Each structure stands twice: as C-alpha cells, then as structure tokens.
C-alpha cells in the first residue's frame, strides 16, 4: 500500500486512535469520579498506579520491540514469518510477568492488608491480563499493517467499556472486595479484547471476505507454522527486535518514569499517587500519539536510508504530514496551556469538590498543561526519528536513552523533595525537552540542503499567538474577579467567557492558518486521496 492510499489509511488510523484514546480517557475519568465516592484515594492509587504500572510494564516489554520490528518496512517481507515472530510475544509475556510479578509481590512495599486487602490476587490478575492480551498480538499487527482501523477501535472500545462497567458495578455493590473488583474488570477486558480479534478474523475467513494474498486464509494460519522453504522467522526482523528491545526498556522508563519513582522510592503515599493519576489521565491521549503515527511513518519510510534515497512521492507526503502535525499539536498544546491556567481550579472543583481542588491540585494541573504540550511535540518528532534510524543508529541511541533516564531520575528525586507531586511534572518536562532537542537536531540534519522545511510547523502565525495572549489575559482576569466569589452563577459566567475566548482563538486559526486547514480538509481527508471504507 503506497502513496495517497497509505496516507489516507494512516490518517484514519491515527485519527481513530486519537478518538479511541480520548474515549478511553473519558470512560476512565467517569469511572474515577464514580468510584471515588465508594473507595479511598489510597486504594485508587494502588490500582491505578501500582497495579496498572505492572500491566503496562509487562505488556510493553513483552510486545513493543516485536511491534516496531514487524511494522518496519523491509524488502520481501513474508507475513507467515511475521506471524511466527509475533507469537514469540506469548512466551515472552510469561517470562516477563513471572519476573515482575515476583518483584511486585516481594520486592516492593506492600499496602496495608487491613485497609487494602487482596493485593496478591490483584498482582496475579494484572499479570494474567498481559498474557491473555498477547494471544491476540499477531492478529493486532496483521490488522494494523493492513489498515483494519475500525477493528482496533471496536476491540479496545468494547473491552475498555466492559472493564469500566464491571469495575464500577462491583465497587458500588461490593465495596468490601476492594482490589478484586478492579482485577476482575481487567481480566474481562483482556478476554473481550482477544475474543473480538479472533472472532472478526474467523468471520472474515468463513465468509471468504479476504484477498487470496492475505496471510489468514484459515484458522490454522492464526497460529505459528513451519515454513518448508524458509526459516521459522525472518532473522532481519529478529535482529531489529533485539535492537528495539533495548530501546523499549529505556522508553518505558522514560514514559512511566514518575510512576516507577513513586513505586520504588515511595516519595508519595498511595493517596497522593491516586490523586496524581487522576491529573495524569488528562494527557494520555497525547502520550499515545507516537503509537498512532508509527503506523504511518514506519511502513512509509525505508529504514536507514538517507533523504535522497527515499522515493520522492513518499518523502513529499511524509514531510507534509510531519510539518502539519507539528503545527496541529503545537496549536492544541498552546490552547490547553493558556486555558488550563485559568480553569484548573474550577475543573477540579466541579469534578471532585474540595477533595481535589484544595491544596496543590490546581497548581499540579496548571503545570501539567505545559507537560501536555511538550509531550505531544515529542511524540511526533521522536516517532519520525525512530522510523528512519538504521539498526546501528538504534543501538547508538539506546545509550542516549540511558542518559535521558538518568536525567529523569535525578531531576524527579530532586524536584519532588522541593515541590512534591508538581516536581514529577517539572522533571518530565525537562526530560521531554531534552528528547525533543535531540530529535529536532536529527530532523534538521536529515533535511539539511533540501527544499523541505518541516520544522516550520513549530511556528504559529502572529495572529494566533496574539489571540492566545489576549485570551490568557481575559480568562485570568475573569478567574481573579469571578472564581473568588462563591456561587454557581459566577462559575457559569467564567465558563462562558472562556468559551467565547476559545471560539475567538479557533476562528483566528481557521483564518490565519489556511495552509493547515487546506491540508486537513482537502489533502488529508478530501477527494484527492480518494474515498475508502
């Protein structure tokens, strides 16, 4: 799949994934708001930080390196070898879960069994969640590479919805179960997710609704097989997997660094961890941005090849996408940063009352708005950087990621001593900015001497910058004069003023950023690409 068809499919995949992540965050946001009325912040901290970190760590380490290798563009890729390689994630997940499950059970401080019982059962279930999820990993990769975009959306949306509903039901009607309620929800989530992938591909095969060149022609093709004239796996992809595995370790440390520090060093108690996780959920949509974009950049670009060796049509598309995505996330991030300063207190107060809006909560959310901006920019620049690195460059970059990990660790420990949970946000901002500078330097050198200038996407128009400055001044004045007064009428008036300012900013963007609007409406989604299902 090449050219405009690839761009259209990848654009849909990225957009669906962003919408999917937003939907998941909304469901989690609602779930947290419901369960906070029935459980303690300490229990929420154990589940949403300690146990969820166990799941994300085991799944990421077991699958990420395989995903990136199998998504990479190489010559003469045999999909049966890809399926065989992806099935190695299953035994890998078992090994990883045994190791980290042991660490979580006996290497970390355990919660008080009186106030938070059934911790061991929770560890077991969250590990099983990883193992069950990997059973569908070959189907997931095949679906992503062949642009089964709706399948991913449906599978994740339905499974996450099932998790939220079941967890909320058990928490409300059986609050004494504690961790068990969330553990059961996680298990149901993984079973539903895996079952949907198997069911969809089975139905496609049964109805013979697949092309003859498609890898799955029978149920037997779901599983690993011996190839008569070829090796069991493609050793080029296996070598890439090894290189990406080292990188995935550091990437996970950098992505979830603050939660590892909370878990290992205990700089925050479980209650504060639960509160931090509520704030942290607001930025997960942008944290998953690189995951969305890799399904476009990885298959489109020839890994390790210089700019002059890339197909001209492909590099035109990729550069245009890179530039306009940089501008898009910069604009979105600036809007969140500007309006987050004046509405952090009100948002937390409306959501959780004085429990969340008192103390350092609003300050934490204000700084987190800055983190969302740098997080989104890093997701794009680093994804492009990863997509064109050769194996040797990947190995070299692993050493730099070790340096970034050390920077994150040292800055987190130092800043949390002085600023509490806000220190984690500041440390993450410093870490992300270092990674952005490195990726921008690489992108600048990659395009040096060519007619392309994708880094111009960082520069919004003066009109947009002016509208953001004016909006900040107006909303800050509104907050100072209205939110200090009690009463729903004053809060409503403050919200209306913010809505008017936001509308003014959006209108300014439409008028002054015509190139971006034209790209989205005609080049990306318009008829020039062609309509596809």
XYZ file of C-alpha atoms in Angstrom:
533
model
C 0.000 0.000 0.000
C 1.719 3.173 -1.154
C 1.287 6.869 -1.765
C -2.054 8.565 -1.220
C -3.762 5.326 -0.245
C -1.208 4.834 2.515
C -1.650 8.410 3.699
C -5.433 8.053 3.773
C -5.279 4.786 5.695
C -2.656 6.056 8.104
C -4.575 9.287 8.637
C -7.666 7.292 9.554
C -5.626 5.028 11.813
C -4.074 7.991 13.650
C -7.408 9.790 13.933
C -9.273 6.686 15.090
C -6.577 6.002 17.653
C -6.704 9.572 18.976
C -10.500 9.394 19.208
C -10.198 5.972 20.828
C -7.727 7.211 23.444
C -9.944 10.204 24.139
C -12.936 7.908 24.623
C -10.973 5.636 26.952
C -9.804 8.617 28.997
C -13.361 9.895 29.259
C -14.531 6.466 30.472
C -11.663 6.281 32.979
C -12.377 9.841 34.060
C -16.019 8.983 34.734
C -15.069 5.711 36.440
C -12.666 7.510 38.789
C -15.330 10.077 39.589
C -17.823 7.321 40.457
C -15.554 5.046 42.462
C -14.013 7.901 44.463
C -17.342 8.066 46.286
C -17.084 4.415 47.346
C -13.358 3.773 47.852
C -10.388 5.621 49.283
C -7.761 7.537 47.344
C -5.243 5.036 48.707
C -6.989 2.102 47.016
C -7.291 4.103 43.791
C -3.548 4.822 43.982
C -2.705 1.130 44.391
C -4.890 0.118 41.439
C -4.275 2.990 39.017
C -0.561 3.430 39.740
C 0.986 0.314 41.306
C -1.021 -2.446 39.572
C -1.627 -0.610 36.300
C 2.114 0.069 36.121
C 2.681 -3.684 36.426
C 0.372 -4.279 33.461
C 1.806 -1.549 31.223
C 5.378 -2.603 32.045
C 4.893 -6.287 31.304
C 2.867 -5.674 28.132
C 5.255 -3.034 26.801
C 8.415 -5.069 27.384
C 6.835 -8.253 26.019
C 5.451 -6.702 22.811
C 6.862 -3.266 21.931
C 10.129 -4.410 20.317
C 8.274 -7.052 18.269
C 5.670 -4.492 17.188
C 8.208 -1.954 15.976
C 10.282 -4.540 14.120
C 7.302 -6.118 12.356
C 5.882 -2.725 11.387
C 9.176 -1.673 9.788
C 9.430 -1.532 6.017
C 11.817 -4.181 4.663
C 12.109 -5.898 1.298
C 10.395 -9.249 0.664
C 8.551 -9.415 3.958
C 6.877 -12.810 4.450
C 3.758 -12.450 6.586
C 3.838 -16.033 7.823
C 7.287 -15.327 9.266
C 5.881 -12.151 10.808
C 3.088 -14.151 12.473
C 5.645 -16.674 13.764
C 7.776 -13.886 15.205
C 4.808 -12.173 16.848
C 3.810 -15.422 18.556
C 7.061 -15.227 20.496
C 5.407 -12.443 22.484
C 3.325 -15.101 24.273
C 6.204 -16.987 25.974
C 7.951 -13.643 26.393
C 4.943 -12.295 28.311
C 5.001 -15.299 30.650
C 8.680 -14.772 31.474
C 8.241 -11.039 31.963
C 5.145 -11.499 34.142
C 6.850 -14.095 36.347
C 9.795 -11.763 36.938
C 7.861 -8.551 37.537
C 5.084 -10.327 39.412
C 7.702 -11.593 41.862
C 9.152 -8.072 42.193
C 5.710 -6.531 42.788
C 4.885 -9.190 45.386
C 8.135 -9.389 47.357
C 10.436 -6.587 46.200
C 8.148 -3.610 46.824
C 6.470 -2.341 49.955
C 3.049 -3.955 50.153
C -0.074 -1.968 51.048
C -1.596 -2.360 54.498
C -3.647 -5.589 54.259
C -6.254 -4.192 56.664
C -7.140 -1.140 54.558
C -6.216 -2.559 51.124
C -6.663 -6.363 51.108
C -6.233 -8.887 48.265
C -3.091 -7.232 46.875
C -1.593 -10.593 45.802
C -4.748 -11.508 43.892
C -4.533 -8.171 42.089
C -0.927 -8.803 41.040
C -1.848 -12.230 39.667
C -4.835 -10.921 37.680
C -2.985 -7.971 36.182
C -0.198 -10.331 35.049
C -2.756 -12.695 33.519
C -4.225 -9.689 31.730
C -0.898 -9.222 29.922
C -0.583 -12.886 28.952
C -4.138 -13.061 27.589
C -3.663 -9.841 25.603
C -0.563 -11.198 23.834
C -2.642 -14.068 22.447
C -4.109 -11.536 20.008
C -0.837 -9.748 19.222
C -0.239 -11.427 15.830
C -3.797 -10.507 14.825
C -3.248 -6.956 16.060
C -0.104 -6.454 13.944
C -1.687 -8.005 10.846
C -4.721 -5.793 11.337
C -2.645 -2.631 11.760
C -0.444 -3.259 8.740
C -3.486 -3.992 6.570
C -5.330 -0.945 7.965
C -8.134 -2.707 9.844
C -8.656 0.585 11.625
C -12.198 0.003 12.827
C -11.267 -3.374 14.274
C -8.786 -1.789 16.648
C -11.259 0.898 17.658
C -14.066 -1.594 18.302
C -11.886 -4.130 20.141
C -10.347 -1.604 22.524
C -13.510 0.464 22.986
C -15.736 -2.538 23.774
C -13.193 -4.188 26.079
C -12.472 -0.949 27.968
C -16.182 -0.212 28.279
C -16.704 -3.688 29.706
C -13.866 -3.103 32.184
C -15.287 0.231 33.361
C -18.855 -1.026 33.720
C -17.915 -4.237 35.536
C -15.430 -2.495 37.843
C -17.905 0.266 38.708
C -20.717 -2.259 39.316
C -18.580 -4.379 41.649
C -17.194 -1.354 43.507
C -20.681 0.071 44.099
C -22.401 -3.155 45.162
C -19.430 -4.999 46.721
C -17.165 -2.233 48.111
C -15.646 -4.690 50.595
C -13.974 -6.560 47.721
C -11.524 -3.728 47.089
C -8.853 -4.730 44.581
C -10.818 -7.824 43.500
C -13.389 -5.622 41.727
C -10.737 -3.957 39.581
C -8.869 -7.227 38.975
C -11.992 -8.934 37.641
C -12.647 -5.936 35.392
C -9.120 -6.186 33.979
C -9.467 -9.889 33.240
C -12.801 -9.387 31.477
C -11.207 -6.571 29.453
C -8.381 -8.765 28.115
C -10.702 -11.695 27.372
C -13.139 -9.496 25.428
C -10.298 -7.777 23.537
C -8.681 -11.051 22.469
C -12.017 -12.671 21.660
C -13.021 -9.837 19.312
C -9.848 -10.198 17.236
C -10.278 -13.959 16.873
C -13.981 -13.660 16.131
C -13.574 -10.951 13.463
C -10.856 -12.745 11.517
C -12.710 -16.052 11.854
C -15.856 -14.491 10.368
C -13.855 -12.913 7.536
C -12.374 -16.292 6.658
C -15.713 -18.084 6.953
C -17.387 -15.557 4.638
C -14.334 -15.665 2.333
C -14.169 -11.889 2.567
C -10.370 -11.726 2.355
C -7.996 -11.451 -0.579
C -6.100 -14.592 -1.579
C -2.821 -12.874 -0.736
C -3.966 -12.163 2.839
C -1.979 -14.052 5.483
C -5.063 -15.504 7.224
C -6.755 -17.951 4.859
C -7.827 -20.439 7.542
C -7.994 -20.640 11.321
C -4.756 -22.628 11.232
C -2.992 -19.524 9.922
C -3.765 -17.757 13.216
C -1.026 -19.784 14.834
C 2.703 -20.373 14.169
C 3.633 -22.752 11.382
C 6.704 -24.443 9.902
C 7.624 -22.998 6.506
C 9.064 -25.588 4.087
C 11.431 -23.339 2.129
C 12.164 -20.625 4.689
C 13.344 -20.203 8.241
C 10.770 -20.117 11.016
C 11.233 -16.358 11.445
C 12.796 -13.573 9.395
C 16.200 -13.054 11.004
C 16.356 -9.462 9.753
C 13.251 -8.682 11.795
C 14.639 -10.701 14.701
C 17.796 -8.558 14.693
C 15.674 -5.415 14.647
C 13.630 -6.813 17.521
C 16.803 -7.220 19.575
C 17.813 -3.621 18.953
C 14.342 -2.318 19.698
C 14.174 -4.414 22.870
C 16.992 -2.422 24.473
C 15.281 0.756 23.368
C 11.897 -0.358 24.679
C 13.323 -0.756 28.195
C 14.535 2.845 28.264
C 11.419 4.117 26.512
C 9.208 2.528 29.161
C 11.361 4.012 31.919
C 11.052 7.444 30.331
C 7.316 7.105 29.635
C 6.320 5.895 33.097
C 9.347 7.249 34.963
C 7.456 9.178 37.620
C 5.335 6.117 38.466
C 8.444 3.937 38.864
C 9.897 6.526 41.218
C 6.633 6.635 43.202
C 6.569 2.834 43.340
C 10.226 2.118 44.092
C 11.251 5.095 46.226
C 7.870 5.795 47.845
C 8.205 9.588 47.538
C 4.376 9.860 47.554
C 1.920 7.864 49.619
C -0.798 5.831 47.888
C -3.380 8.587 48.385
C -1.211 11.200 46.665
C -0.422 8.682 43.920
C -4.142 8.229 43.281
C -4.611 11.990 43.014
C -1.618 12.322 40.660
C -3.042 9.593 38.431
C -6.340 11.483 38.097
C -4.413 14.503 36.758
C -2.115 12.313 34.646
C -5.064 10.759 32.791
C -5.730 14.085 31.072
C -2.564 13.794 28.974
C -2.624 10.137 27.969
C -4.231 10.957 24.607
C -1.059 12.785 23.591
C 1.171 10.183 25.219
C -0.229 7.662 22.740
C 0.361 9.956 19.764
C 3.590 8.268 18.698
C 1.798 4.918 18.844
C -0.767 6.252 16.353
C 1.765 7.776 13.977
C 4.124 4.830 13.778
C 1.556 3.049 11.595
C 2.167 5.763 9.006
C 5.864 6.597 9.317
C 7.198 3.050 9.788
C 5.744 1.449 6.608
C 6.237 4.607 4.524
C 9.960 5.214 5.061
C 12.870 2.967 4.160
C 14.743 2.443 7.410
C 18.357 3.630 7.422
C 18.154 5.321 4.000
C 19.143 8.991 3.513
C 16.665 11.539 2.194
C 17.956 11.300 -1.390
C 17.324 7.523 -1.440
C 13.697 7.734 -0.312
C 11.007 7.689 -3.065
C 10.200 11.345 -3.955
C 6.426 10.896 -3.699
C 6.768 9.248 -0.310
C 9.057 11.913 1.108
C 6.697 14.636 -0.141
C 3.816 13.032 1.736
C 5.780 12.257 4.881
C 7.291 15.742 5.108
C 3.923 17.412 4.595
C 2.344 15.230 7.272
C 5.228 15.885 9.674
C 5.072 19.662 9.230
C 1.305 19.940 9.576
C 1.131 17.561 12.522
C 3.768 19.608 14.329
C 1.691 22.716 13.784
C -1.516 20.965 14.842
C -0.210 19.653 18.156
C 1.604 22.933 18.842
C -1.660 24.830 18.441
C -3.642 22.323 20.522
C -0.953 22.295 23.204
C -0.846 26.093 23.368
C -4.647 26.252 23.723
C -4.549 23.729 26.585
C -1.687 25.610 28.234
C -3.416 29.010 28.003
C -6.886 27.973 29.148
C -5.612 25.450 31.682
C -4.078 28.216 33.771
C -7.415 29.906 34.435
C -9.681 26.861 34.601
C -7.610 24.315 36.553
C -9.206 25.153 39.902
C -12.755 25.218 38.538
C -12.315 21.939 36.624
C -11.048 20.076 39.687
C -13.665 21.655 41.953
C -16.515 20.627 39.649
C -15.124 17.117 39.262
C -14.122 16.175 42.787
C -15.051 19.086 45.027
C -12.640 20.348 47.661
C -11.026 16.896 47.811
C -9.264 17.657 44.509
C -9.337 21.459 44.259
C -7.748 22.103 47.639
C -4.025 22.083 48.250
C -1.598 21.598 45.370
C -4.192 20.185 42.955
C -4.778 23.262 40.775
C -1.046 24.057 40.631
C -0.311 20.487 39.579
C -2.889 20.665 36.784
C -1.568 24.050 35.564
C 1.953 22.693 35.198
C 0.588 19.529 33.639
C -0.871 21.655 30.845
C 2.706 22.601 29.890
C 3.670 18.934 30.002
C 0.859 18.086 27.565
C 2.381 20.498 25.021
C 5.922 19.073 25.167
C 4.549 15.520 25.371
C 2.620 15.912 22.114
C 5.542 17.510 20.262
C 7.928 14.804 21.438
C 5.523 12.077 20.294
C 5.703 13.330 16.708
C 9.403 14.213 16.458
C 10.579 11.043 18.170
C 8.271 8.814 16.123
C 9.684 10.247 12.876
C 13.197 9.885 14.249
C 12.623 6.227 15.183
C 11.103 5.431 11.780
C 14.249 6.247 9.773
C 17.001 5.077 12.117
C 19.185 2.211 10.952
C 19.938 -0.715 13.261
C 23.290 0.856 14.123
C 21.660 4.184 14.946
C 19.104 2.409 17.128
C 21.894 0.726 19.091
C 23.690 4.067 19.461
C 20.537 5.858 20.574
C 19.979 3.305 23.326
C 22.991 4.774 25.140
C 21.479 8.257 24.877
C 18.193 6.976 26.263
C 20.139 5.752 29.276
C 21.335 9.341 29.758
C 17.751 10.632 29.453
C 16.665 8.062 32.060
C 19.338 9.271 34.476
C 18.270 12.894 33.905
C 14.651 11.962 34.652
C 15.575 10.008 37.785
C 17.851 12.684 39.254
C 15.541 15.594 38.436
C 12.482 13.728 39.786
C 14.129 12.891 43.102
C 15.459 16.435 43.494
C 12.338 18.335 42.422
C 9.855 16.193 44.376
C 11.776 16.978 47.550
C 11.061 20.679 46.976
C 7.735 20.734 45.062
C 6.005 17.442 45.897
C 3.943 15.896 43.091
C 4.483 19.016 40.953
C 8.148 18.018 40.847
C 7.262 14.955 38.772
C 5.636 17.160 36.147
C 8.630 19.529 36.076
C 11.053 16.592 35.773
C 9.024 15.127 32.906
C 9.033 18.498 31.131
C 12.826 18.689 31.408
C 13.189 15.134 30.117
C 10.801 15.691 27.191
C 12.517 18.925 26.182
C 15.891 17.147 26.072
C 14.433 14.432 23.846
C 12.730 16.999 21.604
C 16.003 18.886 21.120
C 17.763 15.656 20.149
C 15.056 14.647 17.665
C 14.832 18.158 16.183
C 18.606 18.193 15.688
C 18.384 14.876 13.829
C 15.439 16.026 11.678
C 17.231 19.287 10.840
C 20.325 17.405 9.669
C 18.248 14.844 7.787
C 16.607 17.562 5.669
C 19.693 19.799 5.505
C 20.366 21.014 1.945
C 16.907 20.033 0.671
C 13.924 22.201 -0.196
C 11.910 20.768 2.705
C 11.464 22.638 5.993
C 9.154 20.540 8.181
C 10.308 22.231 11.397
C 8.425 25.363 10.365
C 5.421 23.573 11.807
C 6.564 24.766 15.246
C 5.746 28.388 14.340
C 2.102 29.509 14.686
C 1.095 32.750 12.991
C 1.399 36.051 14.878
C -2.393 36.401 14.776
C -2.854 33.093 16.600
C -0.189 33.970 19.170
C -1.872 37.332 19.723
C -5.286 35.731 20.225
C -3.804 33.282 22.756
C -2.152 36.104 24.734
C -5.382 38.120 24.797
C -7.375 35.025 25.812
C -4.973 34.341 28.669
C -5.297 37.912 29.963
C -9.103 37.898 29.719
C -9.584 34.478 31.370
C -7.033 35.234 34.100
C -8.859 38.475 34.887
C -12.151 36.576 34.854
C -10.844 33.941 37.263
C -9.451 36.536 39.650
C -12.690 38.524 39.771
C -15.313 35.772 39.480
C -13.992 32.494 40.894
C -13.011 34.140 44.150
C -16.739 34.664 44.709
C -18.957 31.777 45.686
C -21.952 30.831 43.610
C -22.781 28.824 40.526
C -23.685 31.980 38.583
C -20.150 33.326 38.832
C -18.706 29.969 37.765
C -21.092 29.819 34.817
C -20.121 33.331 33.738
C -16.441 32.375 33.951
C -17.102 29.341 31.750
C -18.998 31.460 29.195
C -16.112 33.949 28.997
C -13.704 31.073 28.415
C -15.941 29.635 25.709
C -16.053 32.962 23.875
C -12.274 33.305 24.056
C -11.787 29.745 22.808
C -14.135 30.366 19.898
C -12.180 33.514 19.010
C -8.908 31.552 19.012
C -10.362 28.821 16.785
C -11.724 31.375 14.309
C -8.298 33.037 14.209
C -6.682 29.671 13.464
C -9.108 28.983 10.601
C -8.438 32.415 9.081
C -4.680 32.703 9.581
C -3.605 29.053 9.277
C -5.211 28.429 5.891
C -2.456 26.088 4.777
C -3.148 23.800 7.710
C -6.920 23.926 7.188
C -6.472 23.237 3.474
C -4.236 20.255 4.192
C -6.691 18.687 6.621
C -9.822 19.298 4.549
C -8.545 18.541 1.037
C -5.170 16.817 1.021
C -5.714 14.572 4.019
C -9.419 13.796 4.016
C -10.646 15.176 0.702
C -11.244 13.607 -2.629
C -7.674 13.987 -3.787
C -6.824 10.956 -1.737
C -9.890 9.003 -2.602
C -12.623 7.535 -0.515
C -12.048 4.261 1.248
C -14.045 2.243 3.721
